[in-house]
Amino acid sequence: MGSDTISKAPVQTHSSHPDDDSLKGGERLTVNENHVLQDRKIGVLGAISLIVNKIIGAGIFSTPSTIFKLSGSVGLSLLLWVIAGIISACGALVMLEFGSGIPRSGGIKVYLERSFAPKRMQTCIYLFFCLFLQVSASNAITASEYLLSAAGVESTTWKERGLAIAAVSFAVGVHTVAPRVGRAMQDVLSMVKLFTLLFIVCTGFAALAGHLRIPKPHNFDVKTSFEGTSNNGYDIGTALLDAIFSYQGYDNVNAVLSEVKNPEHTLRIALPCAMGIITVLYVLANVAYFAGVPKEEFRTASVTIAASLFRNVFGETAATRALPALVALSAIGHLLGVAFVVPRLLQELAKDGITPFPDVMMQNRPFKTPIAALIVHLGVTVLFICAPPAGDAFSFVVGLSSYPMCLMLTAITVGLVKMRLSRTGEGWSSSYTAPWPVIGFYLAANIFLLVMPFVPPNSSTSSIPYWLSPVVALGILGLGVVYYLLRFVVLPWLFGYSLHPVTKDLTDGSQVTRFLMLKKRR
């Protein structure tokens, strides 16, 4: 980055502990905020579309069949979707309290730093989480699969991967050079997603009324609705984790609050509205699926369960053939949402001086977009799409994000409890306070979800050990601890220097921090 963005000027050295965040070191920073900060252009509709695009991907169109197979019955499957919605609504209220108390970009990163010490270790852990566990490879592959299906083209591994790379490149590209177009596309695609779900719900009502081309499934009969319910804790926990994963993304606006107009007011409207609409549509969509699809078809569904519903109600009509295209658009909307937020989080980490080449990573020139961070996000996503072999290994790699996200959400909730119960209050205050029962229920649910993946299943057809996904995710987060220890503890001790933070406060409430290496006196 050019010297007109960030420069250093010598000032008098202050004597203080090297880990003191208030230390200015022997230099001060001069930062051109026009080359770092983004403009506040996101209103209520934009905030809602950010949440909708992150939450609604392709999961709601296909995951219900997996959840039914794991839960074993119609009744438990619907109950799990309702419970997942309630848990996620509680999480949204936790996010509302954090966002109202710290109305600036960073989201979970900022909340971890505020809640736990050492602060920079939390930042380093979040760097690895954001860089490697927030990629959108799964939705890129899903988009490519359904684009090929809509076009009637035979699918192969490299056709899927090539189209997936094109999809994520498009999402990153439009946010790089035409941010206004990217935000407008997010708004439009969020409406397309909600319309698609609403159409599925209406189709379900038609099925309930008897407008079916197959015999009525009778999935809601009182005597049989809970027939076949699983008693295996691993299956139920996995089903609930899958349902909650379909709701994840309510933290998306918190991550970019510095770009939101009147952030506290907007968050109070956008979060409840988005979560309320999505939860109702998710539950009603599942009711619609069971209204028009027999249990046997749920167990053998090879495409989306929504396709089965449309075929059973409309036959092989244009509506049925158009569904793969709508699912692909939904997945592309998710890609746009991720490509908007994740590079901005990397930009925030660069402002902290934690990433390599921080001066380059945090710049927003020339299009008012974090170009370097966007390129890094694209590169890691392409790596996740291309590197793993086809089969179980590929599904494993692209599905790594759900468990660590659950861990992060658990951590910040513990942090919120810690700050509230602190005698000094740790300086915590917020214009919105989530009720204690909401926090308690949310925390208990997340702890359950963290434990269940380690409970052995009765049987498994996968070649990947059941415990490997959470272990690998924890290992990647552990690299953040290793990175912190090497950079801030081991290397300074080995080479006899200390790292002094040099900071500059910015008008959005954030800081730019760089670390000055000073030789220790013998």
Short mmCIF file of C-alpha atoms in Angstrom, two decimals:
data_model
loop_
_atom_site.label_atom_id
_atom_site.label_comp_id
_atom_site.label_asym_id
_atom_site.label_seq_id
_atom_site.Cartn_x
_atom_site.Cartn_y
_atom_site.Cartn_z
CA MET A 1 0.00 0.00 0.00
CA GLY A 2 1.18 3.49 -0.76
CA SER A 3 2.60 5.73 1.91
CA ASP A 4 -0.40 8.03 1.52
CA THR A 5 -2.59 5.37 3.17
CA ILE A 6 -0.54 4.61 6.26
CA SER A 7 2.67 6.23 7.43
CA LYS A 8 4.70 6.46 10.63
CA ALA A 9 6.08 9.55 12.30
CA PRO A 10 8.47 9.47 15.28
CA VAL A 11 7.28 10.76 18.62
CA GLN A 12 8.57 10.50 22.15
CA THR A 13 8.76 6.92 23.40
CA HIS A 14 6.45 6.06 26.29
CA SER A 15 7.56 3.61 28.95
CA SER A 16 4.92 0.97 29.57
CA HIS A 17 4.36 -2.76 29.58
CA PRO A 18 4.79 -4.15 26.05
CA ASP A 19 1.39 -5.86 26.10
CA ASP A 20 -0.44 -2.67 27.08
CA ASP A 21 -2.92 -1.85 24.28
CA SER A 22 -2.77 1.83 25.14
CA LEU A 23 0.97 1.99 24.42
CA LYS A 24 1.87 4.17 21.46
CA GLY A 25 5.45 2.92 21.25
CA GLY A 26 8.13 5.11 19.72
CA GLU A 27 6.03 6.04 16.72
CA ARG A 28 2.56 7.11 15.80
CA LEU A 29 0.51 6.12 12.77
CA THR A 30 -0.99 8.49 10.25
CA VAL A 31 -3.81 6.78 8.36
CA ASN A 32 -5.77 8.06 5.38
CA GLU A 33 -9.24 6.81 6.33
CA ASN A 34 -10.55 7.21 2.78
CA HIS A 35 -8.27 4.31 1.81
CA VAL A 36 -9.34 2.10 4.73
CA LEU A 37 -12.92 2.67 5.87
CA GLN A 38 -16.01 1.72 3.90
CA ASP A 39 -19.01 4.01 3.41
CA ARG A 40 -22.25 3.60 5.38
CA LYS A 41 -24.60 2.51 2.58
CA ILE A 42 -26.47 -0.48 4.04
CA GLY A 43 -30.04 0.24 5.12
CA VAL A 44 -32.72 -2.00 6.64
CA LEU A 45 -33.46 -3.84 3.37
CA GLY A 46 -29.75 -4.34 2.71
CA ALA A 47 -29.24 -5.68 6.24
CA ILE A 48 -32.16 -8.10 5.86
CA SER A 49 -30.84 -9.29 2.49
CA LEU A 50 -27.38 -9.90 4.03
CA ILE A 51 -28.95 -12.18 6.64
CA VAL A 52 -31.28 -13.89 4.14
CA ASN A 53 -28.50 -14.52 1.61
CA LYS A 54 -26.17 -16.00 4.23
CA ILE A 55 -28.83 -18.21 5.85
CA ILE A 56 -30.78 -19.40 2.82
CA GLY A 57 -28.47 -21.32 0.54
CA ALA A 58 -29.37 -24.68 -0.95
CA GLY A 59 -29.83 -26.41 2.41
CA ILE A 60 -33.57 -25.89 2.87
CA PHE A 61 -34.21 -27.51 -0.53
CA SER A 62 -32.25 -30.71 0.18
CA THR A 63 -31.36 -30.97 3.90
CA PRO A 64 -34.93 -31.92 5.01
CA SER A 65 -34.50 -35.39 3.49
CA THR A 66 -31.26 -35.93 5.44
CA ILE A 67 -32.85 -34.72 8.67
CA PHE A 68 -35.82 -37.04 8.14
CA LYS A 69 -33.54 -40.03 7.57
CA LEU A 70 -31.56 -39.26 10.72
CA SER A 71 -34.56 -38.49 12.94
CA GLY A 72 -36.59 -41.43 11.63
CA SER A 73 -40.03 -39.83 11.77
CA VAL A 74 -42.09 -36.95 10.43
CA GLY A 75 -42.97 -35.67 13.90
CA LEU A 76 -39.40 -35.52 15.23
CA SER A 77 -38.12 -34.04 11.96
CA LEU A 78 -40.58 -31.12 12.17
CA LEU A 79 -39.86 -30.72 15.89
CA LEU A 80 -36.12 -30.45 15.19
CA TRP A 81 -36.74 -27.68 12.62
CA VAL A 82 -38.81 -25.78 15.18
CA ILE A 83 -36.19 -26.27 17.92
CA ALA A 84 -33.42 -25.18 15.54
CA GLY A 85 -35.43 -22.06 14.71
CA ILE A 86 -35.92 -21.23 18.39
CA ILE A 87 -32.21 -21.77 19.14
CA SER A 88 -31.23 -19.56 16.22
CA ALA A 89 -33.70 -16.86 17.28
CA CYS A 90 -32.06 -16.89 20.73
CA GLY A 91 -28.68 -16.54 19.00
CA ALA A 92 -29.99 -13.58 17.02
CA LEU A 93 -30.95 -11.85 20.29
CA VAL A 94 -27.42 -12.44 21.63
CA MET A 95 -26.09 -10.88 18.42
CA LEU A 96 -28.49 -7.97 18.87
CA GLU A 97 -27.10 -7.26 22.35
CA PHE A 98 -23.50 -7.45 21.13
CA GLY A 99 -24.21 -5.35 18.04
CA SER A 100 -26.02 -2.70 20.09
CA GLY A 101 -23.14 -2.58 22.57
CA ILE A 102 -20.35 -2.53 19.95
CA PRO A 103 -21.86 -0.99 16.79
CA ARG A 104 -18.88 -1.45 14.49
CA SER A 105 -17.56 -4.03 12.03
CA GLY A 106 -15.85 -7.22 13.13
CA GLY A 107 -18.71 -9.21 14.62
CA ILE A 108 -17.57 -12.35 16.43
CA LYS A 109 -13.92 -11.23 16.23
CA VAL A 110 -14.64 -8.08 18.25
CA TYR A 111 -16.83 -9.96 20.75
CA LEU A 112 -14.11 -12.57 21.39
CA GLU A 113 -11.53 -9.82 21.92
CA ARG A 114 -13.85 -8.02 24.34
CA SER A 115 -14.69 -11.19 26.28
CA PHE A 116 -11.40 -13.04 26.75
CA ALA A 117 -7.70 -12.51 27.35
CA PRO A 118 -5.15 -12.47 25.91
CA LYS A 119 -6.94 -10.34 23.35
CA ARG A 120 -4.50 -10.97 20.52
CA MET A 121 -4.76 -14.74 20.88
CA GLN A 122 -8.51 -14.44 20.22
CA THR A 123 -7.69 -12.37 17.14
CA CYS A 124 -5.22 -14.96 15.85
CA ILE A 125 -7.71 -17.80 16.39
CA TYR A 126 -10.35 -15.84 14.52
CA LEU A 127 -7.91 -15.24 11.65
CA PHE A 128 -7.65 -18.98 10.98
CA PHE A 129 -11.40 -19.44 11.45
CA CYS A 130 -12.17 -16.68 8.97
CA LEU A 131 -9.53 -17.65 6.44
CA PHE A 132 -10.04 -21.43 6.28
CA LEU A 133 -13.42 -22.23 7.87
CA GLN A 134 -15.61 -19.54 6.31
CA VAL A 135 -15.12 -20.47 2.66
CA SER A 136 -18.17 -21.03 0.45
CA ALA A 137 -16.99 -24.15 -1.41
CA SER A 138 -20.10 -26.20 -0.57
CA ASN A 139 -22.53 -23.65 -1.99
CA ALA A 140 -20.29 -23.10 -5.02
CA ILE A 141 -20.45 -26.83 -5.79
CA THR A 142 -24.20 -26.86 -5.13
CA ALA A 143 -24.71 -23.94 -7.51
CA SER A 144 -22.74 -25.73 -10.22
CA GLU A 145 -24.65 -29.00 -9.75
CA TYR A 146 -28.02 -27.34 -10.18
CA LEU A 147 -26.90 -25.10 -13.04
CA LEU A 148 -25.83 -28.24 -14.91
CA SER A 149 -29.14 -29.90 -14.02
CA ALA A 150 -31.15 -26.88 -15.20
CA ALA A 151 -29.21 -26.86 -18.48
CA GLY A 152 -29.69 -30.60 -18.97
CA VAL A 153 -25.91 -31.17 -19.14
CA GLU A 154 -24.36 -34.38 -17.86
CA SER A 155 -22.48 -33.72 -14.63
CA THR A 156 -18.88 -34.75 -14.07
CA THR A 157 -16.50 -33.92 -11.21
CA TRP A 158 -14.47 -31.38 -13.17
CA LYS A 159 -17.49 -29.84 -14.86
CA GLU A 160 -18.92 -29.24 -11.39
CA ARG A 161 -15.63 -27.86 -10.09
CA GLY A 162 -15.07 -25.64 -13.12
CA LEU A 163 -18.55 -24.14 -12.89
CA ALA A 164 -18.16 -23.78 -9.10
CA ILE A 165 -14.94 -21.79 -9.62
CA ALA A 166 -16.75 -19.63 -12.19
CA ALA A 167 -19.62 -19.01 -9.72
CA VAL A 168 -17.41 -17.96 -6.83
CA SER A 169 -15.21 -15.91 -9.18
CA PHE A 170 -18.32 -14.06 -10.35
CA ALA A 171 -19.40 -13.37 -6.75
CA VAL A 172 -15.94 -12.10 -5.78
CA GLY A 173 -15.50 -10.19 -9.03
CA VAL A 174 -18.73 -8.23 -8.82
CA HIS A 175 -17.99 -7.25 -5.20
CA THR A 176 -14.49 -6.20 -6.25
CA VAL A 177 -15.16 -3.86 -9.18
CA ALA A 178 -18.87 -3.04 -8.88
CA PRO A 179 -19.86 -3.04 -5.19
CA ARG A 180 -23.15 -1.21 -5.81
CA VAL A 181 -24.14 -3.85 -8.38
CA GLY A 182 -23.12 -6.59 -5.93
CA ARG A 183 -25.30 -5.16 -3.16
CA ALA A 184 -28.22 -4.72 -5.57
CA MET A 185 -27.87 -8.35 -6.71
CA GLN A 186 -27.88 -9.46 -3.07
CA ASP A 187 -31.13 -7.59 -2.49
CA VAL A 188 -32.75 -9.07 -5.60
CA LEU A 189 -31.61 -12.64 -4.92
CA SER A 190 -32.81 -12.45 -1.31
CA MET A 191 -36.27 -11.64 -2.67
CA VAL A 192 -36.00 -14.54 -5.15
CA LYS A 193 -35.16 -16.91 -2.29
CA LEU A 194 -38.09 -15.76 -0.16
CA PHE A 195 -40.42 -16.00 -3.17
CA THR A 196 -39.21 -19.55 -3.90
CA LEU A 197 -39.85 -20.63 -0.31
CA LEU A 198 -43.26 -18.95 -0.35
CA PHE A 199 -44.11 -20.78 -3.58
CA ILE A 200 -43.08 -24.09 -1.96
CA VAL A 201 -45.33 -23.31 1.02
CA CYS A 202 -48.27 -22.55 -1.30
CA THR A 203 -47.58 -25.78 -3.18
CA GLY A 204 -47.74 -27.61 0.14
CA PHE A 205 -51.16 -26.11 0.89
CA ALA A 206 -52.32 -27.34 -2.53
CA ALA A 207 -51.05 -30.82 -1.63
CA LEU A 208 -52.88 -30.70 1.71
CA ALA A 209 -56.04 -29.81 -0.20
CA GLY A 210 -55.64 -32.98 -2.27
CA HIS A 211 -54.18 -31.57 -5.49
CA LEU A 212 -51.70 -34.42 -5.95
CA ARG A 213 -50.75 -36.67 -8.87
CA ILE A 214 -49.89 -39.48 -6.43
CA PRO A 215 -51.86 -41.09 -3.58
CA LYS A 216 -51.98 -38.86 -0.49
CA PRO A 217 -48.90 -39.60 1.71
CA HIS A 218 -50.79 -39.40 5.06
CA ASN A 219 -47.60 -38.22 6.79
CA PHE A 220 -49.54 -36.25 9.41
CA ASP A 221 -51.70 -39.07 10.77
CA VAL A 222 -51.58 -38.93 14.56
CA LYS A 223 -50.81 -42.63 14.94
CA THR A 224 -47.91 -42.70 12.50
CA SER A 225 -46.35 -39.23 12.64
CA PHE A 226 -43.76 -40.32 15.25
CA GLU A 227 -43.48 -43.88 13.99
CA GLY A 228 -39.83 -44.91 13.44
CA THR A 229 -38.35 -42.17 15.65
CA SER A 230 -34.62 -42.73 16.17
CA ASN A 231 -33.33 -43.41 19.68
CA ASN A 232 -29.70 -42.86 18.70
CA GLY A 233 -28.23 -39.73 20.25
CA TYR A 234 -25.64 -39.28 17.51
CA ASP A 235 -28.29 -39.33 14.76
CA ILE A 236 -30.58 -36.89 16.58
CA GLY A 237 -27.70 -34.58 17.44
CA THR A 238 -26.44 -34.66 13.85
CA ALA A 239 -29.95 -33.96 12.54
CA LEU A 240 -30.30 -30.99 14.89
CA LEU A 241 -26.84 -29.74 13.91
CA ASP A 242 -27.84 -29.97 10.22
CA ALA A 243 -31.04 -28.02 10.91
CA ILE A 244 -29.19 -25.34 12.88
CA PHE A 245 -26.57 -25.13 10.12
CA SER A 246 -29.42 -24.26 7.74
CA TYR A 247 -30.23 -21.28 10.03
CA GLN A 248 -26.64 -20.04 10.47
CA GLY A 249 -25.82 -16.58 9.19
CA TYR A 250 -27.66 -14.29 11.61
CA ASP A 251 -24.28 -12.82 12.58
CA ASN A 252 -23.71 -11.52 9.03
CA VAL A 253 -24.79 -7.91 9.58
CA ASN A 254 -22.81 -7.67 12.84
CA ALA A 255 -19.68 -8.37 10.82
CA VAL A 256 -20.12 -5.18 8.72
CA LEU A 257 -21.90 -2.81 11.12
CA SER A 258 -19.53 0.05 10.25
CA GLU A 259 -21.15 0.05 6.78
CA VAL A 260 -24.71 0.12 8.14
CA LYS A 261 -26.70 3.34 8.41
CA ASN A 262 -27.77 3.96 12.02
CA PRO A 263 -26.48 0.48 13.02
CA GLU A 264 -28.28 -0.02 16.34
CA HIS A 265 -31.68 0.99 14.93
CA THR A 266 -31.18 -1.01 11.74
CA LEU A 267 -30.07 -4.11 13.64
CA ARG A 268 -33.14 -3.95 15.92
CA ILE A 269 -35.38 -4.10 12.85
CA ALA A 270 -33.38 -6.33 10.49
CA LEU A 271 -32.47 -9.21 12.85
CA PRO A 272 -35.98 -9.97 14.24
CA CYS A 273 -37.63 -9.46 10.84
CA ALA A 274 -35.20 -11.67 8.94
CA MET A 275 -35.16 -14.44 11.55
CA GLY A 276 -38.94 -14.37 11.98
CA ILE A 277 -39.59 -14.61 8.25
CA ILE A 278 -36.98 -17.33 7.69
CA THR A 279 -38.09 -19.48 10.65
CA VAL A 280 -41.76 -19.40 9.64
CA LEU A 281 -40.94 -20.16 5.99
CA TYR A 282 -38.52 -22.98 6.94
CA VAL A 283 -41.06 -24.74 9.16
CA LEU A 284 -43.91 -24.28 6.65
CA ALA A 285 -41.67 -25.47 3.80
CA ASN A 286 -41.02 -28.70 5.72
CA VAL A 287 -44.74 -29.10 6.33
CA ALA A 288 -45.20 -28.63 2.57
CA TYR A 289 -42.63 -31.32 1.78
CA PHE A 290 -44.34 -33.84 4.04
CA ALA A 291 -47.74 -32.86 2.63
CA GLY A 292 -46.76 -33.92 -0.88
CA VAL A 293 -43.87 -36.40 -0.61
CA PRO A 294 -44.17 -39.97 0.78
CA LYS A 295 -41.68 -41.17 3.38
CA GLU A 296 -40.14 -43.64 0.94
CA GLU A 297 -39.37 -40.82 -1.48
CA PHE A 298 -37.74 -38.84 1.35
CA ARG A 299 -35.41 -41.77 1.99
CA THR A 300 -34.43 -42.18 -1.67
CA ALA A 301 -34.41 -38.53 -2.84
CA SER A 302 -31.40 -37.97 -5.09
CA VAL A 303 -32.03 -34.36 -6.09
CA THR A 304 -33.78 -31.79 -3.89
CA ILE A 305 -36.83 -32.81 -1.92
CA ALA A 306 -38.48 -29.68 -3.33
CA ALA A 307 -38.18 -31.23 -6.81
CA SER A 308 -40.08 -34.28 -5.57
CA LEU A 309 -42.82 -32.04 -4.15
CA PHE A 310 -43.20 -30.08 -7.41
CA ARG A 311 -43.27 -33.28 -9.50
CA ASN A 312 -45.92 -34.85 -7.25
CA VAL A 313 -48.15 -31.75 -7.41
CA PHE A 314 -47.54 -30.34 -10.92
CA GLY A 315 -46.09 -33.29 -12.83
CA GLU A 316 -43.26 -32.73 -15.30
CA THR A 317 -44.11 -29.09 -15.97
CA ALA A 318 -42.11 -25.88 -16.39
CA ALA A 319 -42.32 -25.21 -12.63
CA THR A 320 -40.62 -28.52 -11.87
CA ARG A 321 -37.92 -28.00 -14.51
CA ALA A 322 -37.26 -24.42 -13.31
CA LEU A 323 -36.58 -25.47 -9.71
CA PRO A 324 -32.89 -26.42 -10.24
CA ALA A 325 -32.28 -22.94 -11.64
CA LEU A 326 -33.94 -21.36 -8.59
CA VAL A 327 -31.83 -23.50 -6.24
CA ALA A 328 -28.70 -22.47 -8.17
CA LEU A 329 -29.69 -18.79 -7.83
CA SER A 330 -30.20 -19.33 -4.11
CA ALA A 331 -26.71 -20.81 -3.81
CA ILE A 332 -25.22 -17.93 -5.84
CA GLY A 333 -26.95 -15.47 -3.51
CA HIS A 334 -25.20 -17.21 -0.63
CA LEU A 335 -21.87 -16.87 -2.45
CA LEU A 336 -22.50 -13.15 -2.87
CA GLY A 337 -23.29 -12.78 0.83
CA VAL A 338 -20.13 -14.62 1.90
CA ALA A 339 -17.96 -12.77 -0.64
CA PHE A 340 -19.25 -9.46 0.74
CA VAL A 341 -18.63 -10.20 4.43
CA VAL A 342 -15.59 -12.51 4.77
CA PRO A 343 -13.10 -10.23 2.92
CA ARG A 344 -14.25 -7.33 5.09
CA LEU A 345 -13.49 -9.41 8.17
CA LEU A 346 -10.02 -10.07 6.75
CA GLN A 347 -9.74 -6.30 6.28
CA GLU A 348 -10.56 -5.80 9.96
CA LEU A 349 -7.89 -8.36 10.89
CA ALA A 350 -5.40 -6.49 8.69
CA LYS A 351 -6.20 -3.27 10.56
CA ASP A 352 -5.14 -5.15 13.71
CA GLY A 353 -1.79 -5.96 12.08
CA ILE A 354 -2.43 -9.71 12.46
CA THR A 355 -2.49 -10.77 8.80
CA PRO A 356 0.58 -10.92 6.55
CA PHE A 357 1.05 -7.69 4.53
CA PRO A 358 -1.53 -5.82 6.61
CA ASP A 359 -1.08 -2.48 4.81
CA VAL A 360 -2.05 -4.14 1.53
CA MET A 361 -4.83 -6.29 3.00
CA MET A 362 -6.68 -3.40 4.61
CA GLN A 363 -6.80 -1.02 1.65
CA ASN A 364 -10.05 -0.37 -0.19
CA ARG A 365 -8.71 1.27 -3.34
CA PRO A 366 -9.63 1.92 -6.09
CA PHE A 367 -13.28 0.71 -5.91
CA LYS A 368 -13.92 1.18 -2.17
CA THR A 369 -13.60 -2.59 -1.77
CA PRO A 370 -10.96 -4.70 0.06
CA ILE A 371 -9.42 -6.06 -3.15
CA ALA A 372 -6.50 -7.97 -1.62
CA ALA A 373 -8.78 -9.65 0.93
CA LEU A 374 -11.26 -10.55 -1.84
CA ILE A 375 -8.46 -12.18 -3.84
CA VAL A 376 -7.30 -14.17 -0.81
CA HIS A 377 -10.87 -15.35 -0.13
CA LEU A 378 -11.22 -16.42 -3.77
CA GLY A 379 -7.91 -18.29 -3.69
CA VAL A 380 -8.74 -20.26 -0.53
CA THR A 381 -12.22 -21.11 -1.84
CA VAL A 382 -10.81 -22.38 -5.15
CA LEU A 383 -8.29 -24.46 -3.17
CA PHE A 384 -11.10 -26.06 -1.16
CA ILE A 385 -13.04 -26.77 -4.37
CA CYS A 386 -10.12 -28.35 -6.27
CA ALA A 387 -7.78 -29.94 -3.73
CA PRO A 388 -9.81 -32.74 -2.08
CA PRO A 389 -10.54 -35.91 -4.07
CA ALA A 390 -14.13 -36.72 -5.01
CA GLY A 391 -16.30 -38.71 -2.63
CA ASP A 392 -16.44 -38.69 1.17
CA ALA A 393 -13.22 -36.66 1.46
CA PHE A 394 -14.67 -33.84 -0.63
CA SER A 395 -17.94 -33.74 1.34
CA PHE A 396 -15.90 -33.72 4.54
CA VAL A 397 -13.69 -30.78 3.50
CA VAL A 398 -16.47 -28.55 2.17
CA GLY A 399 -18.62 -29.24 5.25
CA LEU A 400 -16.08 -28.18 7.87
CA SER A 401 -17.67 -24.83 8.79
CA SER A 402 -20.71 -25.81 10.88
CA TYR A 403 -18.92 -27.16 13.97
CA PRO A 404 -16.39 -24.30 14.41
CA MET A 405 -19.15 -21.72 13.92
CA CYS A 406 -21.07 -23.40 16.72
CA LEU A 407 -17.91 -23.23 18.86
CA MET A 408 -17.47 -19.52 18.14
CA LEU A 409 -21.08 -18.75 19.01
CA THR A 410 -20.73 -20.73 22.25
CA ALA A 411 -17.56 -18.82 23.14
CA ILE A 412 -19.04 -15.35 22.69
CA THR A 413 -22.16 -16.36 24.66
CA VAL A 414 -19.92 -17.51 27.53
CA GLY A 415 -18.11 -14.20 27.16
CA LEU A 416 -21.38 -12.28 27.43
CA VAL A 417 -22.29 -14.16 30.62
CA LYS A 418 -18.78 -13.52 31.98
CA MET A 419 -19.00 -9.77 31.33
CA ARG A 420 -22.48 -9.51 32.82
CA LEU A 421 -21.54 -11.37 36.00
CA SER A 422 -18.28 -9.51 36.48
CA ARG A 423 -18.38 -7.30 39.59
CA THR A 424 -16.98 -4.43 37.59
CA GLY A 425 -19.19 -5.25 34.62
CA GLU A 426 -15.96 -5.12 32.59
CA GLY A 427 -17.25 -1.87 31.16
CA TRP A 428 -20.03 -3.71 29.30
CA SER A 429 -23.19 -1.86 28.41
CA SER A 430 -25.69 -2.19 25.58
CA SER A 431 -28.91 -0.46 24.62
CA TYR A 432 -30.49 -3.93 24.28
CA THR A 433 -30.26 -6.68 26.89
CA ALA A 434 -31.11 -10.26 25.94
CA PRO A 435 -33.20 -12.04 28.64
CA TRP A 436 -31.27 -14.46 30.86
CA PRO A 437 -33.52 -17.46 29.93
CA VAL A 438 -32.73 -16.82 26.26
CA ILE A 439 -28.98 -16.77 26.94
CA GLY A 440 -29.19 -19.88 29.15
CA PHE A 441 -31.19 -21.88 26.61
CA TYR A 442 -28.91 -20.81 23.75
CA LEU A 443 -25.77 -21.70 25.69
CA ALA A 444 -27.14 -25.11 26.73
CA ALA A 445 -28.18 -25.90 23.15
CA ASN A 446 -24.76 -24.98 21.77
CA ILE A 447 -22.93 -27.07 24.38
CA PHE A 448 -25.14 -30.02 23.40
CA LEU A 449 -24.21 -29.48 19.74
CA LEU A 450 -20.51 -29.34 20.59
CA VAL A 451 -20.67 -32.66 22.48
CA MET A 452 -22.94 -34.72 20.19
CA PRO A 453 -20.56 -35.13 17.22
CA PHE A 454 -18.27 -37.11 19.54
CA VAL A 455 -21.01 -39.62 20.46
CA PRO A 456 -20.43 -42.82 18.39
CA PRO A 457 -23.16 -43.62 15.82
CA ASN A 458 -24.78 -47.06 15.68
CA SER A 459 -23.50 -47.49 12.13
CA SER A 460 -21.88 -45.43 9.39
CA THR A 461 -21.50 -45.85 5.62
CA SER A 462 -18.84 -43.14 5.37
CA SER A 463 -15.15 -43.96 5.05
CA ILE A 464 -14.37 -40.89 7.18
CA PRO A 465 -14.36 -41.40 11.00
CA TYR A 466 -17.39 -39.74 12.63
CA TRP A 467 -15.20 -37.64 14.95
CA LEU A 468 -12.80 -36.34 12.31
CA SER A 469 -14.71 -33.22 11.25
CA PRO A 470 -14.82 -31.54 14.68
CA VAL A 471 -11.24 -32.65 15.41
CA VAL A 472 -9.91 -31.13 12.18
CA ALA A 473 -11.91 -27.94 12.79
CA LEU A 474 -10.47 -27.68 16.31
CA GLY A 475 -7.01 -28.34 14.88
CA ILE A 476 -7.35 -25.44 12.43
CA LEU A 477 -8.45 -23.14 15.25
CA GLY A 478 -5.51 -24.46 17.29
CA LEU A 479 -3.18 -23.17 14.57
CA GLY A 480 -4.31 -19.70 15.63
CA VAL A 481 -2.97 -20.38 19.12
CA VAL A 482 0.33 -21.66 17.64
CA TYR A 483 0.57 -18.55 15.43
CA TYR A 484 -0.01 -16.30 18.46
CA LEU A 485 2.57 -18.08 20.59
CA LEU A 486 5.19 -18.00 17.84
CA ARG A 487 4.70 -14.37 16.86
CA PHE A 488 4.02 -12.76 20.22
CA VAL A 489 5.79 -15.03 22.73
CA VAL A 490 8.41 -17.44 21.36
CA LEU A 491 10.14 -15.36 18.66
CA PRO A 492 10.41 -12.20 20.81
CA TRP A 493 11.91 -14.33 23.60
CA LEU A 494 14.34 -16.13 21.27
CA PHE A 495 15.62 -12.98 19.54
CA GLY A 496 15.45 -10.65 22.51
CA TYR A 497 12.92 -8.06 21.39
CA SER A 498 9.49 -6.93 22.49
CA LEU A 499 6.51 -6.01 20.34
CA HIS A 500 5.04 -2.61 21.10
CA PRO A 501 1.63 -1.80 19.59
CA VAL A 502 1.40 1.49 17.73
CA THR A 503 -2.25 2.46 17.32
CA LYS A 504 -4.41 4.96 15.52
CA ASP A 505 -8.08 5.50 16.43
CA LEU A 506 -10.44 5.73 13.46
CA THR A 507 -13.74 7.58 13.24
CA ASP A 508 -15.82 4.38 13.04
CA GLY A 509 -14.63 3.32 16.52
CA SER A 510 -12.01 0.84 15.26
CA GLN A 511 -8.23 1.11 15.36
CA VAL A 512 -5.29 0.51 13.09
CA THR A 513 -2.52 -1.29 14.98
CA ARG A 514 1.03 -2.07 13.95
CA PHE A 515 3.73 -3.71 16.06
CA LEU A 516 7.06 -2.02 16.66
CA MET A 517 10.01 -4.35 17.39
CA LEU A 518 12.18 -2.91 20.18
CA LYS A 519 15.35 -4.56 21.43
CA LYS A 520 15.25 -5.44 25.11
CA ARG A 521 17.90 -3.86 27.32
CA ARG A 522 20.41 -6.28 28.76
#
